[in-house]
């Protein structure tokens, strides 16, 4: 078996699977899921199903057996077993199982980032570099899908509300990040690489203008301070943990944590990214 993709029940991992399947036969691809039940639709589609959990290293060693190249989609934070420990399990299991190549989804400018999301990625990148595996680290910037609720509320007449100030972000569609990952998987692993996958640098003001163009609507802008934004989320009844992470990300954007300039994304894809107005239209559709 040549490839194994993790995270296939999530949006990014499933997107990588779909993109890779356009150039690689289903018989050369395995998927990692947590249970046989979750694996049924993948088995029916012709993929090899491996059962394992990031929290259980031994299950991963077994699941990774016979795999040459691992697509390691980062886990979700806030679980009973810390994300850093889960990622340690994946890397150690990959080594124990004899995997040769690894592709990991990290965070924009990870080593220099002060983002609330950065610490686990910084630790994981360090572990990968020390592992002896041949690797490609994909430092994903920000999914346009993350702004869908802002778009929907704006279209519904609630205003285009944000607290990211004038910070720049390299937004792109999740499917484009997935396509880039699939390209990384099939291209040569003759050396280690770190790719900064960032789209054109845009502010929320730029995104608002693109939304108006995409929808043909005039939409009010509501640019808030971080404290007022947090108060609004609390007033809306969002759980404390959601308020905390959403507010922290807006603060990160305002501080320029996602302001990255790079041509790696288009180089890896082999073509230009979808222009933001078209990307918004695609997302809303």
Short mmCIF file of C-alpha atoms in Angstrom, two decimals:
data_model
loop_
_atom_site.label_atom_id
_atom_site.label_comp_id
_atom_site.label_asym_id
_atom_site.label_seq_id
_atom_site.Cartn_x
_atom_site.Cartn_y
_atom_site.Cartn_z
CA UNK A 1 0.00 0.00 0.00
CA UNK A 2 1.52 3.32 -1.06
CA UNK A 3 -0.54 5.99 0.73
CA UNK A 4 -2.49 6.32 3.95
CA UNK A 5 -4.62 9.39 4.63
CA UNK A 6 -5.77 10.36 8.11
CA UNK A 7 -8.68 12.64 8.96
CA UNK A 8 -10.82 11.36 6.08
CA UNK A 9 -14.08 11.88 7.98
CA UNK A 10 -13.25 15.60 8.18
CA UNK A 11 -13.36 18.22 5.46
CA UNK A 12 -9.65 18.56 4.73
CA UNK A 13 -8.72 14.89 4.92
CA UNK A 14 -11.68 13.91 2.76
CA UNK A 15 -10.71 16.60 0.27
CA UNK A 16 -7.17 15.19 0.10
CA UNK A 17 -8.61 11.71 -0.50
CA UNK A 18 -10.78 12.97 -3.37
CA UNK A 19 -7.94 14.93 -4.94
CA UNK A 20 -5.42 12.09 -4.64
CA UNK A 21 -7.93 9.63 -6.12
CA UNK A 22 -7.92 11.59 -9.37
CA UNK A 23 -4.35 10.47 -10.09
CA UNK A 24 -3.82 7.39 -7.88
CA UNK A 25 -5.90 4.20 -8.00
CA UNK A 26 -8.13 3.46 -5.02
CA UNK A 27 -6.21 0.23 -4.52
CA UNK A 28 -3.07 2.17 -3.64
CA UNK A 29 -4.77 4.28 -0.95
CA UNK A 30 -5.63 3.37 2.62
CA UNK A 31 -7.64 5.51 5.04
CA UNK A 32 -7.45 5.74 8.81
CA UNK A 33 -10.73 5.75 10.73
CA UNK A 34 -11.59 5.18 14.38
CA UNK A 35 -14.07 2.34 13.89
CA UNK A 36 -15.21 -0.25 11.37
CA UNK A 37 -18.54 1.55 11.15
CA UNK A 38 -16.87 4.77 10.04
CA UNK A 39 -14.86 2.80 7.50
CA UNK A 40 -17.82 1.24 5.69
CA UNK A 41 -18.33 3.92 3.00
CA UNK A 42 -14.60 4.00 2.26
CA UNK A 43 -14.39 0.22 1.96
CA UNK A 44 -17.39 0.26 -0.38
CA UNK A 45 -15.55 2.83 -2.52
CA UNK A 46 -12.56 0.50 -2.85
CA UNK A 47 -10.15 1.93 -0.29
CA UNK A 48 -8.28 -0.15 2.26
CA UNK A 49 -9.56 0.72 5.73
CA UNK A 50 -7.22 0.83 8.71
CA UNK A 51 -8.58 1.25 12.25
CA UNK A 52 -6.66 3.49 14.63
CA UNK A 53 -6.82 6.48 16.93
CA UNK A 54 -4.26 9.22 17.54
CA UNK A 55 -4.74 8.63 21.27
CA UNK A 56 -3.67 4.96 20.96
CA UNK A 57 -0.14 4.58 19.60
CA UNK A 58 -0.25 0.80 19.31
CA UNK A 59 -3.37 0.96 17.15
CA UNK A 60 -1.49 3.34 14.86
CA UNK A 61 1.55 1.08 14.55
CA UNK A 62 -0.74 -1.68 13.32
CA UNK A 63 -2.72 0.65 11.04
CA UNK A 64 0.44 2.07 9.45
CA UNK A 65 1.94 -1.34 8.62
CA UNK A 66 3.02 -1.62 4.97
CA UNK A 67 2.43 2.07 4.21
CA UNK A 68 5.05 4.08 2.32
CA UNK A 69 3.67 7.63 2.53
CA UNK A 70 1.53 9.06 5.33
CA UNK A 71 -0.81 12.04 4.96
CA UNK A 72 -0.87 13.28 8.55
CA UNK A 73 -3.78 15.70 8.99
CA UNK A 74 -3.36 17.49 12.31
CA UNK A 75 -5.75 16.51 15.07
CA UNK A 76 -8.31 18.71 16.79
CA UNK A 77 -7.33 20.58 19.95
CA UNK A 78 -9.23 20.38 23.22
CA UNK A 79 -9.58 16.59 23.52
CA UNK A 80 -9.01 14.41 26.58
CA UNK A 81 -5.56 13.46 25.28
CA UNK A 82 -3.62 16.58 24.31
CA UNK A 83 -3.04 17.25 20.63
CA UNK A 84 0.73 17.38 21.19
CA UNK A 85 0.70 13.89 22.70
CA UNK A 86 -1.58 12.58 19.96
CA UNK A 87 0.80 13.93 17.34
CA UNK A 88 3.74 12.35 19.16
CA UNK A 89 1.94 9.02 18.91
CA UNK A 90 1.47 9.44 15.14
CA UNK A 91 5.13 10.25 14.52
CA UNK A 92 6.45 7.48 16.74
CA UNK A 93 4.04 4.97 15.19
CA UNK A 94 5.08 6.03 11.68
CA UNK A 95 8.71 5.34 12.56
CA UNK A 96 7.90 2.02 14.21
CA UNK A 97 5.83 0.89 11.22
CA UNK A 98 8.58 1.74 8.74
CA UNK A 99 6.83 4.58 6.93
CA UNK A 100 9.30 6.42 4.70
CA UNK A 101 7.55 9.70 3.89
CA UNK A 102 5.23 12.02 5.79
CA UNK A 103 3.15 15.06 4.83
CA UNK A 104 1.86 17.14 7.76
CA UNK A 105 -0.65 19.99 7.87
CA UNK A 106 0.72 22.76 10.08
CA UNK A 107 -0.01 26.46 10.65
CA UNK A 108 1.13 29.58 8.80
CA UNK A 109 4.61 30.73 9.81
CA UNK A 110 4.51 28.14 12.59
CA UNK A 111 8.00 28.59 14.02
CA UNK A 112 7.55 32.35 14.32
CA UNK A 113 3.87 32.35 15.22
CA UNK A 114 2.37 33.58 18.49
CA UNK A 115 -1.10 32.38 17.51
CA UNK A 116 -3.25 30.58 20.05
CA UNK A 117 -3.09 27.61 17.66
CA UNK A 118 0.70 27.61 17.25
CA UNK A 119 2.20 25.70 20.23
CA UNK A 120 1.04 22.21 19.20
CA UNK A 121 2.18 22.77 15.62
CA UNK A 122 5.57 24.10 16.73
CA UNK A 123 6.09 21.02 18.89
CA UNK A 124 4.92 18.68 16.11
CA UNK A 125 7.18 20.25 13.49
CA UNK A 126 10.14 19.81 15.85
CA UNK A 127 9.27 16.14 16.41
CA UNK A 128 8.96 15.54 12.67
CA UNK A 129 12.34 17.13 11.98
CA UNK A 130 13.96 14.94 14.63
CA UNK A 131 12.21 11.75 13.49
CA UNK A 132 14.41 10.78 10.57
CA UNK A 133 11.38 10.56 8.29
CA UNK A 134 11.47 12.35 4.95
CA UNK A 135 8.85 15.06 5.32
CA UNK A 136 6.87 17.81 3.72
CA UNK A 137 5.30 20.30 6.11
CA UNK A 138 2.36 22.25 4.70
CA UNK A 139 1.87 25.45 6.69
CA UNK A 140 -1.75 26.14 5.88
CA UNK A 141 -2.87 29.74 6.25
CA UNK A 142 -6.66 30.10 6.70
CA UNK A 143 -9.66 28.42 5.10
CA UNK A 144 -12.18 30.74 3.48
CA UNK A 145 -14.79 28.34 4.89
CA UNK A 146 -13.90 29.66 8.34
CA UNK A 147 -15.63 32.91 7.40
CA UNK A 148 -18.85 31.31 6.15
CA UNK A 149 -20.89 32.37 9.19
CA UNK A 150 -19.71 35.97 8.71
CA UNK A 151 -20.83 35.83 5.08
CA UNK A 152 -24.19 34.27 5.92
CA UNK A 153 -24.95 36.76 8.68
CA UNK A 154 -23.97 39.63 6.39
CA UNK A 155 -26.25 38.42 3.61
CA UNK A 156 -29.05 38.03 6.16
CA UNK A 157 -28.78 41.74 6.96
CA UNK A 158 -26.83 41.50 10.22
CA UNK A 159 -23.82 43.33 8.85
CA UNK A 160 -20.32 42.13 7.98
CA UNK A 161 -19.00 41.79 11.53
CA UNK A 162 -15.36 41.21 12.41
CA UNK A 163 -12.69 42.24 14.90
CA UNK A 164 -9.56 41.45 12.90
CA UNK A 165 -8.72 45.09 12.32
CA UNK A 166 -6.51 45.71 9.31
CA UNK A 167 -4.69 42.39 9.62
CA UNK A 168 -3.95 40.52 6.41
CA UNK A 169 -4.86 36.87 5.83
CA UNK A 170 -3.96 34.40 3.07
CA UNK A 171 -7.46 32.95 2.61
CA UNK A 172 -8.11 30.12 0.15
CA UNK A 173 -10.69 27.40 -0.29
CA UNK A 174 -10.26 24.19 1.70
CA UNK A 175 -10.39 22.17 -1.49
CA UNK A 176 -7.35 24.07 -2.75
CA UNK A 177 -5.41 23.21 0.40
CA UNK A 178 -6.50 19.60 -0.15
CA UNK A 179 -5.38 19.66 -3.78
CA UNK A 180 -2.00 21.07 -2.73
CA UNK A 181 -1.61 18.26 -0.19
CA UNK A 182 -2.42 15.66 -2.84
CA UNK A 183 0.27 17.17 -5.07
CA UNK A 184 2.74 17.03 -2.20
CA UNK A 185 1.95 13.34 -1.72
CA UNK A 186 2.65 12.33 -5.32
CA UNK A 187 5.66 14.54 -5.98
CA UNK A 188 9.19 13.37 -5.24
CA UNK A 189 10.39 12.99 -1.64
CA UNK A 190 14.04 13.49 -2.55
CA UNK A 191 14.44 16.09 0.20
CA UNK A 192 12.62 17.67 3.14
CA UNK A 193 10.43 20.69 2.37
CA UNK A 194 8.37 23.28 4.23
CA UNK A 195 5.68 25.02 2.18
CA UNK A 196 3.97 28.22 3.27
CA UNK A 197 0.53 27.80 1.71
CA UNK A 198 -0.83 31.32 1.69
CA UNK A 199 -3.23 32.96 -0.72
CA UNK A 200 -3.12 36.67 -1.63
CA UNK A 201 -2.86 38.88 1.45
CA UNK A 202 -6.31 40.35 2.11
CA UNK A 203 -7.90 42.24 4.99
CA UNK A 204 -11.49 41.86 6.17
CA UNK A 205 -12.21 45.12 4.33
CA UNK A 206 -11.01 43.44 1.13
CA UNK A 207 -13.11 40.39 1.93
CA UNK A 208 -16.18 42.58 2.49
CA UNK A 209 -15.70 44.21 -0.91
CA UNK A 210 -15.34 40.79 -2.54
CA UNK A 211 -18.54 39.60 -0.83
CA UNK A 212 -20.47 42.61 -2.16
CA UNK A 213 -19.15 41.89 -5.67
CA UNK A 214 -19.98 38.19 -5.42
CA UNK A 215 -23.53 38.78 -4.18
CA UNK A 216 -24.37 42.06 -5.88
CA UNK A 217 -25.56 43.35 -2.50
CA UNK A 218 -24.62 46.43 -0.51
CA UNK A 219 -23.63 45.15 2.92
CA UNK A 220 -22.99 47.19 6.05
CA UNK A 221 -19.61 46.79 7.74
CA UNK A 222 -19.32 46.41 11.51
CA UNK A 223 -15.67 46.54 12.58
CA UNK A 224 -15.47 45.90 16.31
CA UNK A 225 -12.83 45.99 19.01
CA UNK A 226 -11.81 42.62 20.41
CA UNK A 227 -13.52 43.34 23.74
CA UNK A 228 -16.79 44.40 22.08
CA UNK A 229 -16.64 41.39 19.76
CA UNK A 230 -16.18 39.05 22.72
CA UNK A 231 -19.11 40.68 24.54
CA UNK A 232 -21.30 40.24 21.47
CA UNK A 233 -20.46 36.53 21.26
CA UNK A 234 -21.23 36.06 24.94
CA UNK A 235 -24.52 37.94 24.50
CA UNK A 236 -25.38 35.65 21.59
CA UNK A 237 -25.15 32.69 23.95
CA UNK A 238 -22.07 30.97 22.54
CA UNK A 239 -20.25 28.55 24.88
CA UNK A 240 -17.26 30.00 26.71
CA UNK A 241 -14.75 27.77 24.90
CA UNK A 242 -16.10 28.85 21.51
CA UNK A 243 -16.01 32.51 22.52
CA UNK A 244 -12.43 32.08 23.66
CA UNK A 245 -11.09 30.50 20.48
CA UNK A 246 -13.04 32.71 18.06
CA UNK A 247 -11.96 35.87 19.88
CA UNK A 248 -8.36 34.68 20.05
CA UNK A 249 -8.28 34.04 16.30
CA UNK A 250 -9.65 37.50 15.53
CA UNK A 251 -6.95 38.89 17.81
CA UNK A 252 -4.31 36.82 15.98
CA UNK A 253 -5.49 38.18 12.65
CA UNK A 254 -5.40 41.74 13.94
CA UNK A 255 -1.84 41.14 15.15
CA UNK A 256 -0.73 39.92 11.73
CA UNK A 257 -0.19 36.27 12.66
CA UNK A 258 -1.58 35.11 9.29
CA UNK A 259 0.10 37.84 7.24
CA UNK A 260 2.38 35.62 5.15
CA UNK A 261 3.71 36.28 1.66
CA UNK A 262 4.63 33.20 -0.36
CA UNK A 263 4.30 31.71 -3.84
CA UNK A 264 4.53 28.13 -2.54
CA UNK A 265 0.78 27.50 -2.83
CA UNK A 266 0.52 28.14 -6.56
CA UNK A 267 3.87 26.43 -7.17
CA UNK A 268 2.68 23.25 -5.46
CA UNK A 269 -0.72 23.35 -7.18
CA UNK A 270 0.78 24.11 -10.58
CA UNK A 271 -1.82 26.79 -11.26
CA UNK A 272 -3.27 30.00 -9.84
CA UNK A 273 -5.61 30.01 -6.88
CA UNK A 274 -9.29 30.78 -7.38
CA UNK A 275 -9.77 34.58 -7.19
CA UNK A 276 -11.43 35.49 -3.91
CA UNK A 277 -14.68 36.77 -5.44
CA UNK A 278 -15.12 33.53 -7.36
CA UNK A 279 -14.14 31.54 -4.27
CA UNK A 280 -16.82 33.27 -2.21
CA UNK A 281 -19.41 32.54 -4.90
CA UNK A 282 -18.36 28.90 -4.93
CA UNK A 283 -18.57 28.68 -1.17
CA UNK A 284 -22.00 30.33 -0.96
CA UNK A 285 -23.31 28.03 -3.69
#
